[in-house]
Amino acid sequence: MAMPSSRESSSTRAHPSPAPSTTPSTASRADKPESIPTAYVSDKADDSSKLKTFLSILRKFIGVSDIASVRFSLPAQLLEPTPNLEYWNYLDRPETFIGIGDSDDALGRMLEVLRFWFTKDLKYVKGKPCKPYNSTLGEFFRCNWEVKDTAPPILGETHKESATHHIDTADKPVRVSYITEQTSHHPPVSAFYIECPVKGLSARGFDQLSAKFTGTSIRVTPGAHNLGIFINIKNRDNEEYQLTHPVANLSGIIRGSLSISVADTCFVTCPKTKMKVILQYLEEGWLGKTQNKVHGLIFSYDPSNDTKTRIKDVPEKDVLARLEGCWHEEIFYTLNGSKSPSTLIDLRPLFPLPKLTPPLSQQLPNESQRFWQAVTTSIKEKRYTEATKLKQELEERQREKAKDRELKGEQWRPRFFQQTINGSGRPELSEEGRRALENLQAEEWSLQETVEVPAILALRRDPRLHKLPPYLSTLLIIVGIVWLLLLPLNEYSRHTYISENALLPGQVHTYFGGSEQQIFNAYKYEIQDVARKAQEDISTKLGEIFESAGLRPARQKYEYQAAGETYRGENVYAILRAPRGDATEAIALVAAWTNMEGQLNVNGVALALSLARYFKRWSLWSKDIVVLITSDSRAGPQAWVDAYHDEHVPASVSPLPIKSGALQGAVVVDNALDHHFDSLHIVYDGINGQLPNLDLFNTAVSIASGQMGIGVALQRMWKHDDSYPERLRTMLRGMVSQGLGHSSGPHSSFIPYHIDAITLQAVGDGPQDEMAMGRVVESLFRSLNNLLEHFHQSFFLYLLMQADRFVSIGTYLPSAMLVAVNFSVMAIALWIRSGRPPAPKIASTMPGKDEKPDIEFVEGNGVTAIAPKETLTIQERELFIPLAFVTLVHFLGIIPLYTFNNFSGEILTDQFVMWFTALNLFLPAGLAMGLKPQLTDQHRILIQCFSLLLLGMFLATLATLNFSLSLFVGLLSTPLSFIGPQFSRADEKSASQSRTRKVLSTMILQVLSPPIILWTVSWFSGTGVRETLVEAAFGWKVNGLWTQVVVWCVWCPAWLIGSVLASPNM
């Protein structure tokens, strides 16, 4: 049999435990290798109890795609007292392995390989399934076999001689050495190497499997890295044979009689001899009884065009021999042209042979037998509770080691192999692995335990390290920027896709159109008729339209005060109850009376009303549909969604008279055009940089462009040629919108409540009419209606650079993180710098100018040295003043935060902002002049250290919530990393900077000050500073915008501290 083999940490693999070998075990002494049997056979009563417990555990994994990758630990009573690496090998009969390559005939050598193949899993034939211990990372096993070279010849002349010394090996002991190591834990993979130098033979491969419990059996398949066994015959011009594994099944779990069966195809290939074998395993006979039959072909093939995978596809002219038999009993081969079969191997008298292993006293702590010794002893003595506890302690110790490596940023490497895994399936021995095999051949068991000494300890006192922080910080900033610029490339971005299969976008036929056009026109006329009337008239008309459609309307009034201005209005909505639902879930269709540009959304409102009437006629809805008409695009949606979740302020916002269930999604329609449109502009940015689930966006794109043939645009990029510059512009526009965090449409108010929402905005002049837009909404609602649960599978954090291309957080996050880490690097360097003693004073050559420094004699190792006393003094850090100053400055950020969010628009004039800007220009100089007498050089260093540390920590945290805002603030703050003390003693006179450097630093910081950036952003956006501040105040009061907190309480204080330290007056 050729069951896929693996030494990985799978808790579910069951191995057969072979019957005791017919070869007697040699008695072992302390200085002799131990000969170990290959199985332990339990009594039947214990086996029955084990099987019931094992089955109860396996039931929990029905439907799991790969239980081999699931982490769970079996109790000790279900395990056989055998380590996995010790148990699992392919040399149950090593004499068949050393018999490979004896024949001078190429076909004979292929038959010798097949003879080995049918004996390598003899344990399955002679034993019963069992479960050994899981392998741990770095665990290894080594052993020898000593057998006589007695394998009978098959075809042609045979030469049983040493590959190195040409000594006849017939009837003489031949030593085969074996080493295996668990090289990977996730995925669980082990590497093995078999070598017989006397015969010039070697075999190697990676072991990994995948298992699935179907309810009645366990289906075991080779893992992705398990490409089979690779056998090399050195004295036959390095012929290589690849033996692949078939799929196996562990059956009989229900009836309590476990058995291994195979019903699959496997292959043996040798490109050098151009021979290939197809083996077809047959599981059952005509009456359902397992027959364990196998048949196959040996044929000539073209290695460059290997297409034949079935026996029936092989032409008769290419057939060299046929194989048939029972892999539990006897296998026959018949040469082409002959009618009499010959025996290839008779398995009935054969049993697995014992191994020769090192004495426990010469095994390392992570060598299988010694590693599991306490557990094995407890299981054999039936102390299962103790065995389970010991086993769990070993496993927990391995988890702690993995966590420790992760915290230290260390990467584990195998000892005996060069890589954990590779793509060829052929593991390469390391130097230690090669020496270990050579020692096994010489019966030299001793191995040295590896001791790792951190190289960083040797560098901790290197003075060159003190000069590195500014350069490292600069490198981090540059790499962060370059990383961002690489994102639009194909190699770093991905095509969008839909993760939630239940959505089925574009899979339904839409019917909106025809007579609905007249209804739409009628609604449009009525809307235009009341467009200039009072809010009460508009709400009344909308209520009448809802009632005429058979829906019960409801109203909600609201009134907000922000920046001295009043925002009031009234929302009108109705709920279409789902004929097939229970009012626990709903979808919202929203249309604002005026859109974000202040235009009358006449077509959007008319379309929403038409769709409400149209949806009412259908009985397919499983979710309620809320049709909402808001007075505007910002305050109205916020008031309604706040009240829907009972988060509103009763003094400003009225409660909702009627409600439905949890909102699963919202779609906003915006069409203020007086003509047909060309494409749909999808707006998806939420408040504070939050985004809807990418599946909703992808569904809208798929329906609009795929099903309806309507173009899609985003971030106001009306014409997109999918070039790198266009992708970059789209991405940067999205980042600016995300960084500002403001409301970009009615949909933005829904996203903070975890309601995925987008706005569909009609743009351009083209062939598409309102009915086409209605069909898009209909199909989108049909997809949302299919949802079985809330959006959760796709991405919530992403950057779009085209309608069908994006990057996820795992790809773009390092850009902002690298910029944030640069502040932490400089903070750590400044902390170290603050503890260093000051530079020694140089005595003046002029009499009376300077006092001589105090000196001290230092003796050690028979040598006396003279050093300034101050350089030998330990510098204690005075933390109170630096901590108090940094805390106070950040706390004072509340003043501009309160001022700009609560003052009226009449006060927030350009003149006021200019006065505030002037204050920021002169405040650092004034503070520096007043603080200079109170601050020491160490105080200044620690102030900058704590300020940069706080800035770096905050930006790193912010990057996971609002990547764009974190990156922009980080880039604008980068000069703060370089205004501190110089890190080279060669040109340092004191901890203070030269005046020229301070003046230059001050000029750069003033150009990048928050007020100057505010003026710049307002100028580029085409709005005044007053309008920008009023919008920010509205977002703070109404939408819960917290961008101002980042600006005034994080960025501005950090800038002020840096400006004070860089001031020429300091």
CSV table of N, CA and C in Angstrom, one decimal, residues 859-925:
chain,number,residue,atom,x,y,z
A,859,GLU,N,41.9,50.9,38.0
A,859,GLU,CA,42.9,49.7,37.9
A,859,GLU,C,42.1,48.5,37.5
A,860,GLY,N,42.7,47.7,36.7
A,860,GLY,CA,42.1,46.4,36.3
A,860,GLY,C,43.0,45.6,35.4
A,861,ASN,N,43.1,44.3,35.7
A,861,ASN,CA,43.9,43.4,35.0
A,861,ASN,C,45.4,43.8,35.0
A,862,GLY,N,45.8,44.4,36.1
A,862,GLY,CA,47.2,44.9,36.2
A,862,GLY,C,47.5,46.1,35.4
A,863,VAL,N,46.5,46.8,34.9
A,863,VAL,CA,46.7,48.0,34.1
A,863,VAL,C,46.0,49.2,34.9
A,864,THR,N,46.7,50.4,34.9
A,864,THR,CA,46.1,51.6,35.5
A,864,THR,C,45.8,52.6,34.4
A,865,ALA,N,44.6,53.2,34.5
A,865,ALA,CA,44.2,54.2,33.5
A,865,ALA,C,43.7,55.4,34.2
A,866,ILE,N,43.9,56.6,33.5
A,866,ILE,CA,43.4,57.8,34.1
A,866,ILE,C,42.2,58.3,33.2
A,867,ALA,N,41.1,58.6,33.8
A,867,ALA,CA,39.9,59.0,33.1
A,867,ALA,C,39.2,60.2,33.8
A,868,PRO,N,38.5,61.1,33.1
A,868,PRO,CA,37.7,62.1,33.8
A,868,PRO,C,36.7,61.5,34.7
A,869,LYS,N,36.5,62.0,35.9
A,869,LYS,CA,35.6,61.3,36.8
A,869,LYS,C,34.1,61.4,36.3
A,870,GLU,N,33.8,62.5,35.6
A,870,GLU,CA,32.4,62.6,35.2
A,870,GLU,C,32.0,61.6,34.2
A,871,THR,N,33.0,61.0,33.4
A,871,THR,CA,32.6,60.0,32.4
A,871,THR,C,32.4,58.7,33.1
A,872,LEU,N,32.8,58.5,34.3
A,872,LEU,CA,32.6,57.3,35.1
A,872,LEU,C,31.3,57.3,35.9
A,873,THR,N,30.6,58.4,36.0
A,873,THR,CA,29.4,58.6,36.8
A,873,THR,C,28.2,58.1,36.0
A,874,ILE,N,27.4,57.3,36.7
A,874,ILE,CA,26.1,56.8,36.2
A,874,ILE,C,25.1,58.0,36.1
A,875,GLN,N,24.6,58.2,34.9
A,875,GLN,CA,23.6,59.3,34.8
A,875,GLN,C,22.2,58.9,35.2
A,876,GLU,N,21.7,59.4,36.2
A,876,GLU,CA,20.3,59.1,36.6
A,876,GLU,C,19.4,60.1,35.8
A,877,ARG,N,18.3,59.6,35.3
A,877,ARG,CA,17.4,60.4,34.5
A,877,ARG,C,16.4,61.1,35.4
A,878,GLU,N,16.3,62.4,35.2
A,878,GLU,CA,15.2,63.2,36.0
A,878,GLU,C,14.0,63.2,35.1
A,879,LEU,N,13.0,62.4,35.5
A,879,LEU,CA,11.8,62.2,34.6
A,879,LEU,C,10.7,63.2,34.8
A,880,PHE,N,10.6,63.7,36.0
A,880,PHE,CA,9.3,64.5,36.4
A,880,PHE,C,9.1,65.7,35.4
A,881,ILE,N,10.1,66.5,35.3
A,881,ILE,CA,9.9,67.7,34.5
A,881,ILE,C,9.6,67.4,33.0
A,882,PRO,N,10.4,66.5,32.4
A,882,PRO,CA,10.0,66.1,31.0
A,882,PRO,C,8.6,65.5,30.8
A,883,LEU,N,8.2,64.6,31.8
A,883,LEU,CA,6.9,64.0,31.7
A,883,LEU,C,5.8,65.0,31.9
A,884,ALA,N,6.0,65.9,32.9
A,884,ALA,CA,5.0,66.9,33.2
A,884,ALA,C,4.9,67.9,32.0
A,885,PHE,N,6.0,68.3,31.4
A,885,PHE,CA,5.9,69.2,30.3
A,885,PHE,C,5.2,68.6,29.1
A,886,VAL,N,5.5,67.4,28.7
A,886,VAL,CA,4.9,66.7,27.6
A,886,VAL,C,3.4,66.5,27.8
A,887,THR,N,3.0,66.1,29.1
A,887,THR,CA,1.6,65.9,29.4
A,887,THR,C,0.8,67.2,29.3
A,888,LEU,N,1.4,68.3,29.9
A,888,LEU,CA,0.7,69.6,29.9
A,888,LEU,C,0.5,70.1,28.5
A,889,VAL,N,1.5,70.0,27.6
A,889,VAL,CA,1.3,70.5,26.2
A,889,VAL,C,0.2,69.7,25.5
A,890,HIS,N,0.2,68.4,25.7
A,890,HIS,CA,-0.8,67.6,25.0
A,890,HIS,C,-2.2,67.9,25.6
A,891,PHE,N,-2.2,68.2,26.9
A,891,PHE,CA,-3.5,68.5,27.5
A,891,PHE,C,-4.0,69.9,27.0
A,892,LEU,N,-3.1,70.8,26.8
A,892,LEU,CA,-3.5,72.1,26.3
A,892,LEU,C,-4.1,72.1,24.8
A,893,GLY,N,-3.9,70.9,24.2
A,893,GLY,CA,-4.5,70.8,22.9
A,893,GLY,C,-6.0,70.8,22.9
A,894,ILE,N,-6.6,70.7,24.1
A,894,ILE,CA,-8.1,70.8,24.3
A,894,ILE,C,-8.5,72.2,23.9
A,895,ILE,N,-7.7,73.2,24.1
A,895,ILE,CA,-8.1,74.6,23.9
A,895,ILE,C,-8.4,74.8,22.4
A,896,PRO,N,-7.6,74.6,21.4
A,896,PRO,CA,-8.0,74.7,20.0
A,896,PRO,C,-9.1,73.7,19.6
A,897,LEU,N,-9.1,72.5,20.3
A,897,LEU,CA,-10.1,71.6,19.9
A,897,LEU,C,-11.5,72.1,20.3
A,898,TYR,N,-11.6,72.7,21.5
A,898,TYR,CA,-12.9,73.3,21.9
A,898,TYR,C,-13.2,74.6,21.1
A,899,THR,N,-12.2,75.4,20.9
A,899,THR,CA,-12.4,76.7,20.2
A,899,THR,C,-13.0,76.5,18.8
A,900,PHE,N,-12.3,75.6,18.0
A,900,PHE,CA,-12.8,75.5,16.6
A,900,PHE,C,-14.0,74.6,16.5
A,901,ASN,N,-14.4,73.9,17.5
A,901,ASN,CA,-15.6,73.1,17.4
A,901,ASN,C,-16.8,73.7,18.0
A,902,ASN,N,-16.6,74.8,18.8
A,902,ASN,CA,-17.7,75.4,19.5
A,902,ASN,C,-18.0,76.9,19.2
A,903,PHE,N,-17.0,77.6,18.6
A,903,PHE,CA,-17.2,79.0,18.3
A,903,PHE,C,-18.0,79.0,17.0
A,904,SER,N,-18.8,80.1,16.9
A,904,SER,CA,-19.7,80.2,15.7
A,904,SER,C,-18.9,80.6,14.5
A,905,GLY,N,-19.5,80.4,13.4
A,905,GLY,CA,-18.9,80.8,12.1
A,905,GLY,C,-18.5,82.2,12.0
A,906,GLU,N,-19.3,83.1,12.7
A,906,GLU,CA,-19.0,84.5,12.6
A,906,GLU,C,-17.6,84.8,13.2
A,907,ILE,N,-17.3,84.1,14.2
A,907,ILE,CA,-16.0,84.3,14.9
A,907,ILE,C,-14.8,83.7,14.1
A,908,LEU,N,-15.1,82.5,13.5
A,908,LEU,CA,-14.1,81.8,12.8
A,908,LEU,C,-13.8,82.4,11.4
A,909,THR,N,-13.5,83.7,11.4
A,909,THR,CA,-13.2,84.4,10.2
A,909,THR,C,-11.7,84.2,9.8
A,910,ASP,N,-11.4,84.6,8.6
A,910,ASP,CA,-10.0,84.5,8.1
A,910,ASP,C,-9.0,85.3,9.0
A,911,GLN,N,-9.5,86.4,9.5
A,911,GLN,CA,-8.7,87.2,10.4
A,911,GLN,C,-8.4,86.5,11.7
A,912,PHE,N,-9.4,85.8,12.2
A,912,PHE,CA,-9.2,85.0,13.5
A,912,PHE,C,-8.1,84.0,13.3
A,913,VAL,N,-8.3,83.3,12.1
A,913,VAL,CA,-7.3,82.2,11.9
A,913,VAL,C,-5.9,82.7,11.6
A,914,MET,N,-5.8,83.9,11.0
A,914,MET,CA,-4.5,84.5,10.9
A,914,MET,C,-3.9,84.9,12.2
A,915,TRP,N,-4.7,85.4,13.2
A,915,TRP,CA,-4.2,85.6,14.5
A,915,TRP,C,-3.7,84.3,15.2
A,916,PHE,N,-4.5,83.3,15.0
A,916,PHE,CA,-4.1,82.0,15.5
A,916,PHE,C,-2.8,81.5,14.9
A,917,THR,N,-2.6,81.7,13.6
A,917,THR,CA,-1.4,81.3,12.9
A,917,THR,C,-0.2,82.1,13.4
A,918,ALA,N,-0.4,83.4,13.6
A,918,ALA,CA,0.7,84.2,14.2
A,918,ALA,C,1.1,83.8,15.5
A,919,LEU,N,0.1,83.4,16.3
A,919,LEU,CA,0.4,82.9,17.7
A,919,LEU,C,1.2,81.7,17.6
A,920,ASN,N,1.0,80.8,16.7
A,920,ASN,CA,1.8,79.6,16.6
A,920,ASN,C,3.2,79.9,16.1
A,921,LEU,N,3.3,81.0,15.4
A,921,LEU,CA,4.7,81.4,14.9
A,921,LEU,C,5.5,81.8,16.1
A,922,PHE,N,5.0,82.6,17.0
A,922,PHE,CA,5.8,83.2,18.1
A,922,PHE,C,5.7,82.5,19.4
A,923,LEU,N,4.7,81.6,19.6
A,923,LEU,CA,4.6,80.9,20.8
A,923,LEU,C,5.8,80.0,21.1
A,924,PRO,N,6.3,79.2,20.2
A,924,PRO,CA,7.5,78.4,20.5
A,924,PRO,C,8.7,79.2,20.9
A,925,ALA,N,8.9,80.3,20.3
A,925,ALA,CA,10.1,81.1,20.7
A,925,ALA,C,9.9,81.7,22.1
